[in-house]
mmCIF file of C-alpha atoms in Angstrom:
data_model
loop_
_atom_site.group_PDB
_atom_site.id
_atom_site.type_symbol
_atom_site.label_atom_id
_atom_site.label_comp_id
_atom_site.label_asym_id
_atom_site.label_seq_id
_atom_site.Cartn_x
_atom_site.Cartn_y
_atom_site.Cartn_z
ATOM 1 C CA MET A 29 13.349 -5.936 -47.829
ATOM 2 C CA LYS A 30 13.076 -4.096 -44.488
ATOM 3 C CA ASN A 31 9.712 -5.744 -43.821
ATOM 4 C CA LYS A 32 11.284 -9.146 -44.371
ATOM 5 C CA TYR A 33 13.958 -8.441 -41.730
ATOM 6 C CA PHE A 34 11.335 -7.091 -39.353
ATOM 7 C CA ILE A 35 9.235 -10.264 -39.686
ATOM 8 C CA VAL A 36 12.288 -12.484 -39.153
ATOM 9 C CA LEU A 37 13.264 -10.431 -36.109
ATOM 10 C CA LEU A 38 9.719 -10.640 -34.735
ATOM 11 C CA ILE A 39 9.602 -14.426 -35.187
ATOM 12 C CA PHE A 40 13.062 -14.803 -33.652
ATOM 13 C CA THR A 41 12.044 -12.675 -30.636
ATOM 14 C CA ALA A 42 8.847 -14.696 -30.167
ATOM 15 C CA LEU A 43 10.839 -17.942 -30.237
ATOM 16 C CA ILE A 44 13.383 -16.703 -27.718
ATOM 17 C CA TYR A 45 11.029 -15.039 -25.257
ATOM 18 C CA GLY A 46 7.989 -17.163 -25.924
ATOM 19 C CA CYS A 47 4.563 -16.180 -26.989
ATOM 20 C CA PRO A 48 2.162 -14.708 -24.453
ATOM 21 C CA ARG A 49 0.382 -17.443 -22.589
ATOM 22 C CA ASP A 50 -3.142 -17.381 -21.341
ATOM 23 C CA ARG A 51 -2.895 -16.573 -17.676
ATOM 24 C CA GLN A 52 -5.514 -17.500 -15.156
ATOM 25 C CA PRO A 53 -6.761 -14.612 -13.064
ATOM 26 C CA VAL A 54 -5.330 -14.569 -9.563
ATOM 27 C CA SER A 55 -7.877 -14.621 -6.754
ATOM 28 C CA ARG A 56 -7.880 -12.082 -3.945
ATOM 29 C CA ASP A 57 -6.965 -14.817 -1.451
ATOM 30 C CA GLN A 58 -3.963 -15.806 -3.563
ATOM 31 C CA ASN A 59 -2.814 -12.181 -3.671
ATOM 32 C CA VAL A 60 -3.269 -11.799 0.089
ATOM 33 C CA ALA A 61 -1.235 -14.970 0.677
ATOM 34 C CA ARG A 62 1.497 -13.814 -1.718
ATOM 35 C CA TYR A 63 1.763 -10.336 -0.217
ATOM 36 C CA THR A 64 1.614 -11.634 3.361
ATOM 37 C CA LYS A 65 4.478 -13.992 2.556
ATOM 38 C CA GLY A 66 6.312 -11.051 0.971
ATOM 39 C CA LEU A 67 6.259 -9.266 4.345
ATOM 40 C CA GLU A 68 8.697 -11.906 5.625
ATOM 41 C CA ASN A 69 11.182 -11.408 2.777
ATOM 42 C CA THR A 70 14.661 -10.185 3.637
ATOM 43 C CA SER A 71 14.477 -7.516 0.917
ATOM 44 C CA GLN A 72 13.164 -4.198 2.239
ATOM 45 C CA ARG A 73 11.869 -3.345 -1.228
ATOM 46 C CA THR A 74 9.793 -6.539 -1.350
ATOM 47 C CA ARG A 75 8.425 -5.953 2.154
ATOM 48 C CA LEU A 76 7.482 -2.361 1.321
ATOM 49 C CA ASN A 77 5.798 -3.417 -1.910
ATOM 50 C CA SER A 78 3.897 -6.226 -0.179
ATOM 51 C CA ALA A 79 2.803 -3.918 2.630
ATOM 52 C CA SER A 80 1.658 -1.275 0.158
ATOM 53 C CA GLN A 81 -0.399 -3.828 -1.773
ATOM 54 C CA LEU A 82 -2.034 -5.113 1.427
ATOM 55 C CA VAL A 83 -2.908 -1.555 2.483
ATOM 56 C CA ASN A 84 -4.419 -0.977 -0.971
ATOM 57 C CA MET A 85 -6.610 -4.045 -0.456
ATOM 58 C CA GLY A 86 -8.338 -2.396 2.519
ATOM 59 C CA GLU A 87 -9.381 -5.095 4.975
ATOM 60 C CA GLU A 88 -5.969 -6.717 4.742
ATOM 61 C CA GLU A 89 -4.062 -3.649 5.923
ATOM 62 C CA GLU A 90 -3.612 -4.837 9.512
ATOM 63 C CA ALA A 91 -1.333 -7.651 8.320
ATOM 64 C CA ALA A 92 1.073 -5.039 6.984
ATOM 65 C CA VAL A 93 1.338 -2.931 10.143
ATOM 66 C CA PRO A 94 4.070 -4.898 11.983
ATOM 67 C CA ALA A 95 6.342 -4.928 8.922
ATOM 68 C CA LEU A 96 5.742 -1.223 8.285
ATOM 69 C CA LEU A 97 6.530 -0.349 11.892
ATOM 70 C CA GLU A 98 9.736 -2.375 11.689
ATOM 71 C CA LEU A 99 10.697 -0.627 8.448
ATOM 72 C CA LEU A 100 9.904 2.740 10.043
ATOM 73 C CA SER A 101 12.902 2.152 12.329
ATOM 74 C CA SER A 102 15.157 0.868 9.534
ATOM 75 C CA ARG A 103 18.648 2.243 9.015
ATOM 76 C CA SER A 104 17.634 3.090 5.443
ATOM 77 C CA GLY A 105 16.147 6.570 5.169
ATOM 78 C CA ARG A 106 14.330 5.568 1.997
ATOM 79 C CA SER A 107 12.651 2.625 3.750
ATOM 80 C CA ARG A 108 11.621 4.870 6.665
ATOM 81 C CA LEU A 109 10.246 7.467 4.237
ATOM 82 C CA ILE A 110 8.205 4.983 2.199
ATOM 83 C CA SER A 111 7.004 3.214 5.333
ATOM 84 C CA ALA A 112 5.777 6.516 6.797
ATOM 85 C CA LYS A 113 3.927 7.264 3.543
ATOM 86 C CA ILE A 114 2.237 3.865 3.488
ATOM 87 C CA LEU A 115 1.272 4.114 7.170
ATOM 88 C CA GLY A 116 -0.450 7.404 6.357
ATOM 89 C CA ARG A 117 -2.795 5.544 3.993
ATOM 90 C CA LEU A 118 -4.174 3.188 6.656
ATOM 91 C CA LYS A 119 -7.924 3.383 7.090
ATOM 92 C CA ASN A 120 -8.026 1.989 10.646
ATOM 93 C CA PRO A 121 -4.617 2.526 12.217
ATOM 94 C CA PRO A 122 -3.977 1.020 15.638
ATOM 95 C CA PRO A 123 -2.774 3.467 18.326
ATOM 96 C CA LYS A 124 0.804 2.157 18.050
ATOM 97 C CA VAL A 125 0.952 3.509 14.485
ATOM 98 C CA MET A 126 -0.013 6.991 15.640
ATOM 99 C CA GLU A 127 2.571 6.804 18.443
ATOM 100 C CA ALA A 128 5.341 5.595 16.106
ATOM 101 C CA LEU A 129 4.621 8.309 13.534
ATOM 102 C CA ALA A 130 4.593 10.958 16.283
ATOM 103 C CA ILE A 131 8.005 9.787 17.514
ATOM 104 C CA VAL A 132 9.470 9.722 13.992
ATOM 105 C CA SER A 133 7.962 13.112 13.122
ATOM 106 C CA GLU A 134 9.853 14.658 16.030
ATOM 107 C CA GLY A 135 13.054 12.668 16.220
ATOM 108 C CA ASP A 136 14.148 11.181 12.899
ATOM 109 C CA VAL A 137 17.540 12.337 11.656
ATOM 110 C CA ASP A 138 16.219 12.811 8.104
ATOM 111 C CA ARG A 139 14.187 15.976 7.531
ATOM 112 C CA GLN A 140 12.186 14.366 4.688
ATOM 113 C CA VAL A 141 11.259 11.402 6.868
ATOM 114 C CA ARG A 142 10.165 13.749 9.686
ATOM 115 C CA GLY A 143 8.040 15.755 7.243
ATOM 116 C CA THR A 144 6.454 12.655 5.722
ATOM 117 C CA ALA A 145 5.709 11.235 9.168
ATOM 118 C CA LYS A 146 4.073 14.548 10.191
ATOM 119 C CA HIS A 147 2.000 14.561 7.016
ATOM 120 C CA SER A 148 0.943 10.928 7.473
ATOM 121 C CA LEU A 149 0.056 11.571 11.107
ATOM 122 C CA SER A 150 -2.097 14.558 10.143
ATOM 123 C CA GLN A 151 -3.823 12.500 7.408
ATOM 124 C CA LEU A 152 -4.664 9.771 9.924
ATOM 125 C CA LYS A 153 -5.972 12.324 12.440
ATOM 126 C CA ILE A 154 -8.137 13.994 9.778
ATOM 127 C CA ARG A 155 -9.491 10.591 8.722
ATOM 128 C CA GLN A 156 -10.336 9.767 12.359
ATOM 129 C CA LEU A 157 -12.073 13.118 12.875
ATOM 130 C CA THR A 158 -14.030 12.719 9.657
ATOM 131 C CA SER A 159 -15.021 9.203 10.646
ATOM 132 C CA SER A 160 -16.152 10.187 14.139
ATOM 133 C CA ALA A 161 -18.061 13.211 12.766
ATOM 134 C CA ARG A 162 -19.801 10.951 10.248
ATOM 135 C CA ASP A 163 -20.668 8.467 12.989
ATOM 136 C CA SER A 164 -22.127 11.190 15.223
ATOM 137 C CA VAL A 165 -24.239 12.565 12.373
ATOM 138 C CA ILE A 166 -25.533 9.064 11.595
ATOM 139 C CA ALA A 167 -26.332 8.485 15.282
ATOM 140 C CA GLU A 168 -28.132 11.834 15.499
ATOM 141 C CA LEU A 169 -30.174 11.093 12.380
ATOM 142 C CA ALA A 170 -31.055 7.664 13.717
ATOM 143 C CA GLU A 171 -32.281 9.195 17.006
ATOM 144 C CA THR A 172 -34.522 11.669 15.217
ATOM 145 C CA GLY A 173 -35.711 9.101 12.699
ATOM 146 C CA GLN A 174 -34.490 11.189 9.757
ATOM 147 C CA GLY A 175 -31.872 8.670 8.724
ATOM 148 C CA THR A 176 -34.306 5.832 8.179
ATOM 149 C CA ASP A 177 -36.406 5.124 5.126
ATOM 150 C CA GLN A 178 -39.954 5.859 6.278
ATOM 151 C CA GLY A 179 -41.574 4.527 3.138
ATOM 152 C CA SER A 180 -44.938 5.776 1.883
#
């Protein structure tokens, strides 16, 4: 008897909410367009989510920077905090990001936001140092011929 009710409930739920449809995969370009458009949304949550997704995509991160910098000066402490976190994940931050994080890390009214901005700033500096060290090692190896495949 219980199984009968369960099956009726399952069928009823499927009729109300619909059965899963086959969805076409979304292309990277479609996602970039969607998230870039999301940066213009009036909702801070939507802008933060869109910016985070663009940063996760790598090459598309620069599109998110203006929105993140704007949100970094938001009246909402939560938006400033999340924005500072996302900015800390950038792979190639422009100098204005470093400057903005330095200002927030020293002068924001919220202690958590200041701490997050300091952490993000240190992460970006470490990433830059690591990148420049890697580049100098590669250049040195190229000069000595050790970094090339000599073949046999």
